[in-house]
XYZ file of C-alpha atoms in Angstrom:
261
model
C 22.297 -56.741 63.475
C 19.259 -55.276 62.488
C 18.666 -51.509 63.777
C 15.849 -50.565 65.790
C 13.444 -48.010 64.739
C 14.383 -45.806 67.947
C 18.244 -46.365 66.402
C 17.036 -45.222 62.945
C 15.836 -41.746 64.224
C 17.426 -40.931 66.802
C 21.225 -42.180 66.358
C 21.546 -40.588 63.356
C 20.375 -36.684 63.364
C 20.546 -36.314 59.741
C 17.867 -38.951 59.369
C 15.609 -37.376 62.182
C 15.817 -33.952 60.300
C 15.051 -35.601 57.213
C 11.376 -36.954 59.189
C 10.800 -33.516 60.417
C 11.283 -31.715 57.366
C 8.946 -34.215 55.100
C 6.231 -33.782 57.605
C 4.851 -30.942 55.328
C 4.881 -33.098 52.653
C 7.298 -34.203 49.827
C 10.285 -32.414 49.122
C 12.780 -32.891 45.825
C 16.815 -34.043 46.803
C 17.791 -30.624 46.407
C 16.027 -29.226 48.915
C 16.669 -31.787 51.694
C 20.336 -31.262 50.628
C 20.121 -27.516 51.023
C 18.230 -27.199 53.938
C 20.284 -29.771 55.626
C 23.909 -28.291 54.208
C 25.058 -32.025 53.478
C 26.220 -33.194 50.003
C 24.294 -35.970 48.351
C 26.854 -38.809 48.667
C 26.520 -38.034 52.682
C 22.900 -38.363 52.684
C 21.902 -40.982 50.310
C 22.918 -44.026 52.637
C 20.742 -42.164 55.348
C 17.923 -42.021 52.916
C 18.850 -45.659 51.962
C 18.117 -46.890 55.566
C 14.784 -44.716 56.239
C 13.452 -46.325 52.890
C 14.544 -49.832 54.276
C 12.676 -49.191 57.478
C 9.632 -47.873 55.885
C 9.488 -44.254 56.861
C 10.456 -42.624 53.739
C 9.484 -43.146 50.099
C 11.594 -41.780 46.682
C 9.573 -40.826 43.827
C 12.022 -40.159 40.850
C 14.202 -37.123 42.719
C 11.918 -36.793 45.488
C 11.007 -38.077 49.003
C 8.475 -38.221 51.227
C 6.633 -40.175 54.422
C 5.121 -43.593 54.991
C 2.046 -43.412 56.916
C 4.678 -45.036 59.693
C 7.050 -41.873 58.870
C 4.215 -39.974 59.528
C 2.904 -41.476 62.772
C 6.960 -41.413 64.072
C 7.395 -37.721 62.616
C 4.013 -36.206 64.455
C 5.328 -37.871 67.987
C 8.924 -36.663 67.343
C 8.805 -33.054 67.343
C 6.139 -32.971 70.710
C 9.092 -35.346 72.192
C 12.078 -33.263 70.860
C 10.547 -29.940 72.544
C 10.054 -31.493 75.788
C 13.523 -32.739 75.907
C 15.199 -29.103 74.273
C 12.410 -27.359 77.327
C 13.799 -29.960 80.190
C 17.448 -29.323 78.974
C 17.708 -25.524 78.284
C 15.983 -24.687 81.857
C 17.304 -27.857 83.846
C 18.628 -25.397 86.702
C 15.143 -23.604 87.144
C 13.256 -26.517 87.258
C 15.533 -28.930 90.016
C 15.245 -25.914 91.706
C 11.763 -24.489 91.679
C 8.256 -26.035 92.559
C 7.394 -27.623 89.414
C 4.926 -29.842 90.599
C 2.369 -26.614 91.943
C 1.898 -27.123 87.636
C -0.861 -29.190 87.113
C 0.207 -32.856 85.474
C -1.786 -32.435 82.615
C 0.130 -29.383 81.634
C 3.432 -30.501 82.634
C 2.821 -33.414 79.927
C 2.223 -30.860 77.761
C 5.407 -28.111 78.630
C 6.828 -28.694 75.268
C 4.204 -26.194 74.068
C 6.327 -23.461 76.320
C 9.258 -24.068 74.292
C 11.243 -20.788 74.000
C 10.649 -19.637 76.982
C 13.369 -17.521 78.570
C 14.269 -16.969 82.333
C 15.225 -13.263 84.259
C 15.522 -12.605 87.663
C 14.746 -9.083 88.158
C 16.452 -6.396 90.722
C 15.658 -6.922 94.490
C 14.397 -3.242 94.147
C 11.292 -4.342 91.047
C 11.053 -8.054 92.613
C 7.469 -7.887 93.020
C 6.659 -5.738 90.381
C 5.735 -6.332 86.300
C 8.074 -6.605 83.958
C 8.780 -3.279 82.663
C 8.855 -4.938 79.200
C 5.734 -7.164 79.922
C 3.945 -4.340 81.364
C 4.060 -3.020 77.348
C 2.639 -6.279 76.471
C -0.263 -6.717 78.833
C -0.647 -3.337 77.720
C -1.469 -4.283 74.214
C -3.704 -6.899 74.970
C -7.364 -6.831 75.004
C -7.713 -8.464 77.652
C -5.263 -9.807 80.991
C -5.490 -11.794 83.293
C -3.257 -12.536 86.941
C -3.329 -15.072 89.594
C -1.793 -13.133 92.339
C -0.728 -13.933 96.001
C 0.619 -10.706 97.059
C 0.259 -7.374 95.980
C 3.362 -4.727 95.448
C 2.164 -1.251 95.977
C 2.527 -0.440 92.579
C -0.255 -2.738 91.406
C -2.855 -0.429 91.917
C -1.094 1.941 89.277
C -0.812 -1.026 87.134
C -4.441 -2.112 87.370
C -5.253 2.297 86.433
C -2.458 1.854 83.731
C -4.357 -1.356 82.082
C -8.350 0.104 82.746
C -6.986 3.559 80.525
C -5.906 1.412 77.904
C -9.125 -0.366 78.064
C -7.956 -3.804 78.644
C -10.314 -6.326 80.308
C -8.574 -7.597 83.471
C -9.441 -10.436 85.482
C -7.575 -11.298 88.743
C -7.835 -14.455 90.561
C -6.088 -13.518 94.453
C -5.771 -15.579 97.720
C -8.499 -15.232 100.365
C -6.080 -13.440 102.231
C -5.138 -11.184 99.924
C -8.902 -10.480 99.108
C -9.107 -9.630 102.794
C -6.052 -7.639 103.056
C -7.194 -5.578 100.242
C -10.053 -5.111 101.887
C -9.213 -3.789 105.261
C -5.933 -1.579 103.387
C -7.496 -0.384 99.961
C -11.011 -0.441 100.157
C -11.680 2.368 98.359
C -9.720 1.622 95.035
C -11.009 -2.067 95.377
C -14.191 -0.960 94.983
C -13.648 1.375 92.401
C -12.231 -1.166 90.309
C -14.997 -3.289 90.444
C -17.873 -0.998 89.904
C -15.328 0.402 86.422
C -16.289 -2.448 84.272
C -12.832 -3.791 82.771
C -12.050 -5.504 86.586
C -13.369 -9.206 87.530
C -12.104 -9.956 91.044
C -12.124 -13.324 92.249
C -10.909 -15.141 95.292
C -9.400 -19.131 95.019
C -10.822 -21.167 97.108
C -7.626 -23.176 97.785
C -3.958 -22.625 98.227
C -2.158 -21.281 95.581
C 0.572 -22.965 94.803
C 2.488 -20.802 92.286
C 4.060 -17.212 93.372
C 1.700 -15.423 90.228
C 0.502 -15.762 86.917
C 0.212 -12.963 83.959
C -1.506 -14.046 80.665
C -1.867 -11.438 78.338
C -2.972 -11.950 73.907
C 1.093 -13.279 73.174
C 2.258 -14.801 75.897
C 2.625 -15.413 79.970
C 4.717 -14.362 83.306
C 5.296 -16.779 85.433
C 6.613 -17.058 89.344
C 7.390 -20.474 90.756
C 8.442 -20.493 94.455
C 11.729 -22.497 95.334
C 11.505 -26.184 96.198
C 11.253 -25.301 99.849
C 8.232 -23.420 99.300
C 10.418 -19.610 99.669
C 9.816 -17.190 96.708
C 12.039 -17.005 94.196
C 13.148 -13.176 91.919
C 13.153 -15.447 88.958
C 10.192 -15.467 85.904
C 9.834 -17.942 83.477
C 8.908 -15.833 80.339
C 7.026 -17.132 77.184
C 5.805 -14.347 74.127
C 4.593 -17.600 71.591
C 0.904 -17.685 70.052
C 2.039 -21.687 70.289
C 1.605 -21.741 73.819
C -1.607 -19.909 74.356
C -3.836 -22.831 75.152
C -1.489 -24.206 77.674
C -1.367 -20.622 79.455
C -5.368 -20.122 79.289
C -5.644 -24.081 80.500
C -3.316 -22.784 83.372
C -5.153 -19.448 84.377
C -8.695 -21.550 84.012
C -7.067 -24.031 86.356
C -7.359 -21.487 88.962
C -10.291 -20.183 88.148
C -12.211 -23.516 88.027
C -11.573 -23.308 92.484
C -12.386 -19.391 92.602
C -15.240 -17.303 93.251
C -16.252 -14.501 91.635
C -16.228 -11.024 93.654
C -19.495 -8.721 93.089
C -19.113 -6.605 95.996
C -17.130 -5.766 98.836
């Protein structure tokens, strides 16, 4: 019986590492066989079927793609990081409120790959990652979508504006308020400094926060049920900087900018 091209790539794993690794172009038998640690009696029958089925061609020693191995190869590896995302953080996400991500970015989460989870002390629950905080540190520029302020955010937001990083915050309209009535003074101070944009969403905010900084993002999801969670889902990749900036921008496209208080 005649295999399928989803039983060509994906049954066998040898000949789906062979597609990824051609997808930078031709490669001699050595170095499949080397970067793959198989011997070349093991992988020549592989090789044998991807040349049947089109996706591979030999010149002398050397292999490369199709246009079809090509067009399989560039939807594999978008595919193969959504599953390894779904599968390494299966927990978080049955768990967690995965759909206050907009669609369009959750058919892109394979650009998060490598995140990592932590759950911080009940004691620095609401506070920045000590870690992160050196990241947003070294960024030129940071920006939050917050719905509740920790008392030590005001020494963040000093830590950040002495560093001279550009911060923009996106809070609740009753956060805005309670900052407001309980810090008026230092909310005004940061706005008239020049390295603090303020603005308030105009909807509910469905996520717990938001940190982008340069390298990567913080992010809180509440539980299912809508309770907040201690756990952040952590990603330091230049990969996924579009998808964090497309979900900061989300917010921001529903929030209006604060001039004065």
């Amino acid at each position: 019986m005649e295999k399928t091209l989803l039983d060509v790539i994906f049954v066998s794993e040898r000949r789906m590492n062979v597609l990824l690794m051609l997808q930078d172009g031709p490669k001699e038998m050595e170095l499949i066989l080397e970067s793959l640690r198989t011997t070349r009696m093991a992988l020549l029958p592989q090789m044998r079927i991807l040349k049947d089925h089109h996706l591979i061609y030999q010149s002398d020693d050397a292999y490369g793609l199709t246009i079809t191995g090509k067009m399989m190869a560039n939807k594999m590896k978008p595919f193969l990081s959504t599953v390894e995302v779904l599968e390494e953080h299966s927990s978080y996400l049955a768990t967690h409120k995965v759909d206050s991500i907009p669609e369009h970015l959750l058919m892109r989460i394979n650009e998060i790959n490598g995140c990592t989870i932590m759950e911080p002390s009940h004691v620095n629950v609401h506070e920045l990652n000590a870690d992160y905080r050196q990241e947003a540190l070294g960024s030129k520029a940071v920006y939050f979508v917050f719905t509740f302020m920790h008392p030590s955010c005001p020494w963040i937001l000093d830590l950040l504006v002495k560093a001279g990083v550009d911060v923009y915050i996106i809070f609740t309209k009753e956060l805005v308020q309670k900052l407001k009535d309980e810090l008026y003074d230092k909310f005004k101070s940061f706005i008239l400094c020049g390295k603090v944009t303020f603005y308030s969403y105009n909807k509910d905010i469905q996520i717990s926060s938001l940190t982008v900084t340069d390298n990567g993002f913080l992010l809180r999801l509440l539980f299912d049920n809508n309770e907040f969670s201690n756990k952040q889902l952590i990603c330091l990749s230049e990969k996924g900087r579009h998808w964090r900036m497309d979900f900061y921008n989300y917010h921001l496209k529903d929030s209006t900018l604060i001039t004065k208080i």
